Coordinates of C-alpha atoms in Angstrom, one line a residue:
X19 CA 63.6 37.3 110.3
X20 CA 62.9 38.3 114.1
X21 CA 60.3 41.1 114.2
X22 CA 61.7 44.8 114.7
X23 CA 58.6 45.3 117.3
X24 CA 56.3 43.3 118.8
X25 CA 53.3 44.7 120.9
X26 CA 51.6 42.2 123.1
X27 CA 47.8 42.4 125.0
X28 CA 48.6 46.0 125.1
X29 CA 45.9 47.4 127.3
X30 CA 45.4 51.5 128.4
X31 CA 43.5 52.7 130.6
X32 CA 42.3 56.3 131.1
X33 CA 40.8 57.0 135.1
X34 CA 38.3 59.8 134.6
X35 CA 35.4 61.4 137.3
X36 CA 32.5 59.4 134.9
X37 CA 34.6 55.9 134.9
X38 CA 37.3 53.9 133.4
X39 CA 38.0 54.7 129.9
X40 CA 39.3 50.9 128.4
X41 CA 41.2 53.3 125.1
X42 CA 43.1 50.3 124.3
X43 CA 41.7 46.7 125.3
X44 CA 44.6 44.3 124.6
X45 CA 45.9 44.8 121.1
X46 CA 48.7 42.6 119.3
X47 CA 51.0 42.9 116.3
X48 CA 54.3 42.4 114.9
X49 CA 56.3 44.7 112.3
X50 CA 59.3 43.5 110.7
X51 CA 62.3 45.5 110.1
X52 CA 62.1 47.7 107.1
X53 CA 58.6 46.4 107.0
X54 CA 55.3 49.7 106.4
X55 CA 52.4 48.6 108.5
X56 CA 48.8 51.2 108.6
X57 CA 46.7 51.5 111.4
X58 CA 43.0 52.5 110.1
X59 CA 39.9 53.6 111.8
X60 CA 37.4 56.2 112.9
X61 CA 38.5 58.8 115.5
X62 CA 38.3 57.9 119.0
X63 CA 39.0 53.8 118.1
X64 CA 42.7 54.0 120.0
X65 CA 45.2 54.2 116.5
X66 CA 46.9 57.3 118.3
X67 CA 47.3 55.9 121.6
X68 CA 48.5 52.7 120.8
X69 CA 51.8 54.1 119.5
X70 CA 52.0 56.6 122.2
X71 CA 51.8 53.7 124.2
X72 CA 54.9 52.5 122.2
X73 CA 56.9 55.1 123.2
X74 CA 55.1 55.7 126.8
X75 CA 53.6 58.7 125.8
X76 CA 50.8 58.8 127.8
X77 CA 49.6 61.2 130.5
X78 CA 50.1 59.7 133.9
X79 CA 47.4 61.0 135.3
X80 CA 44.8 60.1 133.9
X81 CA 46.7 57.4 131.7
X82 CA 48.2 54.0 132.5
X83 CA 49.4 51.1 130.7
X84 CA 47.6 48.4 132.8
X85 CA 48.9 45.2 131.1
X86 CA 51.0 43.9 127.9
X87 CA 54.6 44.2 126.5
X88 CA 55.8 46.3 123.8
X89 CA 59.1 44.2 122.4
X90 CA 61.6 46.6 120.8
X91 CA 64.6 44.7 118.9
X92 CA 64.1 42.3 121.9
X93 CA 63.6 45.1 125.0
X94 CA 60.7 45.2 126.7
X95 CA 59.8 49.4 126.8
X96 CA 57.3 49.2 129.4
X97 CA 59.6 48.1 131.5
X98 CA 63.1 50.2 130.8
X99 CA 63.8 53.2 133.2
X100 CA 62.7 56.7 132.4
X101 CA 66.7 57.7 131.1
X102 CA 66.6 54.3 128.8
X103 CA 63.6 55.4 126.9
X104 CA 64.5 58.9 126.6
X105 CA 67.8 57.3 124.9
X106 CA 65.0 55.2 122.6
X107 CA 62.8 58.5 121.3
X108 CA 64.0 60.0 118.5
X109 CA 67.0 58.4 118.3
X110 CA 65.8 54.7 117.9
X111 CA 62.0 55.5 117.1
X112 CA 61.0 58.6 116.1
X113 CA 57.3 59.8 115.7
X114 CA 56.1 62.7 113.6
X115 CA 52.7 64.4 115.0
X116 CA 49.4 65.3 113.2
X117 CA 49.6 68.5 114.0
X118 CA 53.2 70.0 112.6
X119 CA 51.9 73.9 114.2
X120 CA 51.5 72.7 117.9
X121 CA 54.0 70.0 117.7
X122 CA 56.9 72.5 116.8
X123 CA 58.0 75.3 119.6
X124 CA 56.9 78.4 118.1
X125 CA 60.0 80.5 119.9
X126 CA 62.3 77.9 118.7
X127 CA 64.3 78.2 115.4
X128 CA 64.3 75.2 112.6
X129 CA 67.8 74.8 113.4
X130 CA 67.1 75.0 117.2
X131 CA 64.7 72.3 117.3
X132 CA 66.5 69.9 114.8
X133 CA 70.1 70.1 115.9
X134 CA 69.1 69.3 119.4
X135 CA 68.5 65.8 118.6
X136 CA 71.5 65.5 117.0
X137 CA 73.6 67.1 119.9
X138 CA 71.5 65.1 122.6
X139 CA 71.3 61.6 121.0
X140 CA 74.7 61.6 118.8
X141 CA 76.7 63.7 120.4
X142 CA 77.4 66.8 117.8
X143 CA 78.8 70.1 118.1
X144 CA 77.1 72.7 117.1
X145 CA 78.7 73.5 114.1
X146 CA 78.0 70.0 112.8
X147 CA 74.8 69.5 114.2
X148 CA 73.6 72.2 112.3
X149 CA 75.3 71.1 109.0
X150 CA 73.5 68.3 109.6
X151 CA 70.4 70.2 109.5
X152 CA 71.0 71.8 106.7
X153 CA 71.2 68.5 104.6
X154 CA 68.0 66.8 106.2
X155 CA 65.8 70.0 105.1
X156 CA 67.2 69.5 101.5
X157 CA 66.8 65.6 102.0
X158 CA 63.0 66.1 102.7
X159 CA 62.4 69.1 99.7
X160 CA 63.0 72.2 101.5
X161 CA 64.2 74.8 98.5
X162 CA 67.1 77.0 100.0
X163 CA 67.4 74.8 103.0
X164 CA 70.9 77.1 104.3
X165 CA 68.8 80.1 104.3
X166 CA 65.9 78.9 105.9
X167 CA 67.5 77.0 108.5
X168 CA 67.2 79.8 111.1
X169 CA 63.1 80.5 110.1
X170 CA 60.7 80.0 113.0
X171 CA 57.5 77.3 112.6
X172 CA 55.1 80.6 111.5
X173 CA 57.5 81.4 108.4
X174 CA 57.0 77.8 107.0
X175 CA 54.0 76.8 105.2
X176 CA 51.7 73.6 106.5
X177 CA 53.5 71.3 104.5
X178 CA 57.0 72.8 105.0
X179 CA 56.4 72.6 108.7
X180 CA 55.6 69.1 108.0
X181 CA 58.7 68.1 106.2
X182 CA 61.0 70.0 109.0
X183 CA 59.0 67.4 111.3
X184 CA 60.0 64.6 109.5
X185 CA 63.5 66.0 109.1
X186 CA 63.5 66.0 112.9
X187 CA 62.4 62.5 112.8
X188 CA 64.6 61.2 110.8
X189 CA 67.8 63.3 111.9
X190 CA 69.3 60.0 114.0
X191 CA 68.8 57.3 111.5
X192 CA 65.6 55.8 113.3
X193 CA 64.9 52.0 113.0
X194 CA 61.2 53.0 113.1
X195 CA 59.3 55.5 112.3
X196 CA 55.5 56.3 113.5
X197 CA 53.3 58.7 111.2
X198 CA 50.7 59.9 113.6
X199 CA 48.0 61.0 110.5
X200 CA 50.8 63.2 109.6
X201 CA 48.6 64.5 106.4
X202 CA 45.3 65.5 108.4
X203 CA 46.0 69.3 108.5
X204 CA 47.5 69.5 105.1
X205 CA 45.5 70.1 101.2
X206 CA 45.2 66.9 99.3
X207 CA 48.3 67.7 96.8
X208 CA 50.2 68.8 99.8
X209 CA 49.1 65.4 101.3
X210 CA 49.9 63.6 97.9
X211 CA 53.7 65.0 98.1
X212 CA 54.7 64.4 101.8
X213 CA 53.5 60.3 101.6
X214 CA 55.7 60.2 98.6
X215 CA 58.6 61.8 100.5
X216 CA 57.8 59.1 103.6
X217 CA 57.9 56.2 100.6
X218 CA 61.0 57.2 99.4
X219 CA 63.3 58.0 102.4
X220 CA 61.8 54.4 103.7
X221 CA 63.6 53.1 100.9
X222 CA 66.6 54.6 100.7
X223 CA 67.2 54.5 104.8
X224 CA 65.5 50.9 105.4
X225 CA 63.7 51.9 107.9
X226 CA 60.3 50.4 109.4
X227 CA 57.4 52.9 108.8
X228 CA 53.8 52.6 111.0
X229 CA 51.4 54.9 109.2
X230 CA 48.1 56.0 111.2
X231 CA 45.6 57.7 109.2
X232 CA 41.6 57.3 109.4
X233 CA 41.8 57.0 105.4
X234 CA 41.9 53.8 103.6
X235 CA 42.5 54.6 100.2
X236 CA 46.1 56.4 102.1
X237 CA 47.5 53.4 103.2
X238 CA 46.6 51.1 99.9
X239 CA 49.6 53.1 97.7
X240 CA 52.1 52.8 101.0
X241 CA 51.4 50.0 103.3
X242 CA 52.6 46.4 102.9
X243 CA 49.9 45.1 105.4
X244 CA 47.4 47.5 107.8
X245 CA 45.7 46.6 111.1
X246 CA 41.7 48.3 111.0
X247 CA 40.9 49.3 114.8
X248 CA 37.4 49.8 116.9
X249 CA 37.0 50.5 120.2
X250 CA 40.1 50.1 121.2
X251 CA 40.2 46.7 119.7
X252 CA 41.7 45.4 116.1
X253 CA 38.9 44.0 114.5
X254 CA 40.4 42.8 111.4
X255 CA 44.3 42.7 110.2
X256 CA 46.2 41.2 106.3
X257 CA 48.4 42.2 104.0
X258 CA 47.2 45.2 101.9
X259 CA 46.0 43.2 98.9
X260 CA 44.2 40.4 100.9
X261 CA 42.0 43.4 102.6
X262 CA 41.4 45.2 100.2
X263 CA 40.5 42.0 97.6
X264 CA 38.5 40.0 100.8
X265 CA 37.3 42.7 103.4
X266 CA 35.9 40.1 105.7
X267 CA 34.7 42.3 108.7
X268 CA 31.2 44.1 108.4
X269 CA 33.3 47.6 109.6
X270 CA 36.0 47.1 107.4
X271 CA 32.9 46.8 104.2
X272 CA 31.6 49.8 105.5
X273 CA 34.8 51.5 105.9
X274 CA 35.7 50.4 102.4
X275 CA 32.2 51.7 100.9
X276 CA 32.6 55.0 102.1
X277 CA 35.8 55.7 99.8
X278 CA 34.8 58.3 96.8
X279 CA 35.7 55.6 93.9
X280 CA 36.3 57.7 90.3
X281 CA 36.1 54.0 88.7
X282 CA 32.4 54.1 90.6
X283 CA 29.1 54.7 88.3
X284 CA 27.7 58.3 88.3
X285 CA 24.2 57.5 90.2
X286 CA 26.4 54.9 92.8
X287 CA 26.5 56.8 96.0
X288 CA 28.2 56.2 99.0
X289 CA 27.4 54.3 101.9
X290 CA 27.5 55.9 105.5
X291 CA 28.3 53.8 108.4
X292 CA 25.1 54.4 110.7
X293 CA 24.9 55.2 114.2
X294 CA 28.0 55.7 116.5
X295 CA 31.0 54.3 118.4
X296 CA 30.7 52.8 121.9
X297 CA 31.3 54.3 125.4
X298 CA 34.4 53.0 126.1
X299 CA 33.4 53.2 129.7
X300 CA 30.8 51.0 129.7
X301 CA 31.7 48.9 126.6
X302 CA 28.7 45.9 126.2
X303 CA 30.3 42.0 127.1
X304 CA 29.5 41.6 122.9
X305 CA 31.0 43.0 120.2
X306 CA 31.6 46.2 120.3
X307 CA 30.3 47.1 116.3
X308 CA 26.5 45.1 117.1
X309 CA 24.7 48.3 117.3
X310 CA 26.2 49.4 113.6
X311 CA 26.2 46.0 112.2
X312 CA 23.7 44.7 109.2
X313 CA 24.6 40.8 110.2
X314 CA 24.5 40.8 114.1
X315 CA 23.3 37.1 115.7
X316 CA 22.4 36.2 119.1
X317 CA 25.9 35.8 120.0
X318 CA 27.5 38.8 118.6
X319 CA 25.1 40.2 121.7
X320 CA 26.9 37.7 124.4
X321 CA 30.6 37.5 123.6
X322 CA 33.2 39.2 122.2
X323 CA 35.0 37.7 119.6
X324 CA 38.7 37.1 119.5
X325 CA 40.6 37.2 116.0
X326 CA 40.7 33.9 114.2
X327 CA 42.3 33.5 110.9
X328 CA 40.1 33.7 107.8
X329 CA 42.8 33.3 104.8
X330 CA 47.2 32.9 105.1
X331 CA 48.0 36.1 107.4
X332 CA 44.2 37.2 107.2
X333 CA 42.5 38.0 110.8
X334 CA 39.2 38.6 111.9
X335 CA 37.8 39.6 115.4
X336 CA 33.7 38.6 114.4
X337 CA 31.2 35.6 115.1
X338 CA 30.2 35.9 111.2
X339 CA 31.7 35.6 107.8
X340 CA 30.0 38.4 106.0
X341 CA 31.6 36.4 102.9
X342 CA 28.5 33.8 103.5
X343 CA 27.2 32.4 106.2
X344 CA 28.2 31.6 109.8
X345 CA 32.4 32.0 110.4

């Protein structure tokens, strides 16, 4: 089956007074249709503006996409007019935001924000657009959904704002959705609820899910396979299972060993990743993870490493297999 979308040497660039920040440095991936792929890693390692690259996103100034293609059901995005991806967000791909307070317009009502999708992108009246709206807030758990259709963002709780998002998202049928850590602002049972809402409307509507969160143990109950990012590079990529069974990059191990574990013994504590990410201006020729690393080698110093397969669909971007030995 041909792949829903296909990013290729993807490469952003912020221009700033102190230098060129290289926020993305030529990642690649497929996703299949239908198909729930995570992106994982620390803050700052380029999860967020890879999709906003996706959908072109980014601030021009201080932005650009400097190099790559981004293959959507065969269309290259980067390189369709202004109008033809207008006509792709939201109605094609939809994204839903971290932040569900800032990313809603607080002078707007629900029904405001929701049905104007609908009217743009389908082509509803009123009246039905906002019938429509009605039944997306009950599809995503919103109790009395006709009554509250006409609330502002401040009379909806975190998580309620959250589900209208998502209702927003999914008001035109998307083929994909992007989570941008969609649970970051949001109490862990609250959290709990809205990934089990995400996991079953993906079912019932088919559609292809990427997940962005910074937590592991998020995307091992609702991704199929996850890509783990640093410095704006993926360092290591497999199906869920695979990863979790055979981490095989030293960042992913200490990603993976900072996870609270209730199966864990009492006295086991857990183990901090030392030191810091790279300046992305002035990134070293090596690896970017020698500074943090416990198994660096003359050459991890010299040359970056490019991904080379470990296992059947199982990618790593390092000099060293941390399994044994020299890769």
């Amino acid at each position: 089956m041909a792949a829903l979308l296909q990013v290729k040497n993807l490469k952003t660039q912020f221009f700033t007074q102190d230098g060129v920040v290289k926020a993305v440095d030529g990642v690649s991936f497929d996703l299949g249709e239908g198909d729930t792929l995570g992106i994982v890693g620390e803050s700052g390692c380029g999860k967020s503006v890879t999709v906003l690259s996706v959908m072109r996103l980014i601030p021009q100034p201080p932005g650009k996409i400097v190099d790559g293609e981004v293959l959507f059901d065969g269309e290259d995005l980067l390189k369709v007019s202004d109008e033809q991806i207008r006509r792709v967000r939201g109605n094609k791909i939809a994204m839903v935001f971290q932040d569900p307070m800032t990313s809603l317009n607080p002078v707007l009502t629900i029904n405001q924000q929701i049905s104007e999708a609908l009217e743009l992108h389908l082509g509803m009246n009123k009246e039905a657009a906002r019938k429509r709206t009605i039944e997306l807030l009950e599809t995503v758990g919103i109790p009395e959904a006709a009554k509250r259709v006409d609330d502002y963002p401040h009379q909806f709780s975190g998580g309620m704002r959250q589900r209208a998002m998502i209702a927003m998202a999914l008001s035109c049928n998307p083929q994909l959705l992007i989570a941008d850590e969609p649970t970051t602002a949001l109490d862990v049972t609250i959290q709990a609820q809205i990934i089990e809402l995400v996991k079953r409307l993906q079912k019932e509507l088919g559609m292809a899910v990427i997940w962005i969160t910074h937590d592991l143990g998020v995307v091992a109950g609702l991704c199929q396979r996850v890509i783990v990012m640093y410095a704006g590079h993926i360092i290591e990529q497999a199906k869920i299972k695979e990863l979790y069974g055979h981490p095989s990059h030293p960042y992913t191990l200490g990603l993976l060993g900072s996870i609270p574990r209730l199966d864990a013994a009492r006295k086991s504590k857990l183990t901090p990743i030392e030191g810091l990410p790279p300046d992305l201006i002035d990134a070293p020729p090596g690896c970017p993870f020698v500074p943090r690393c416990a198994y660096t080698q003359d050459i991890c110093v010299q040359e970056r490493p490019e991904l080379r397969t470990v296992a059947p669909e199982h990618q790593i971007a390092c000099w060293v297999d941390v399994k044994g030995g020299k890769g």
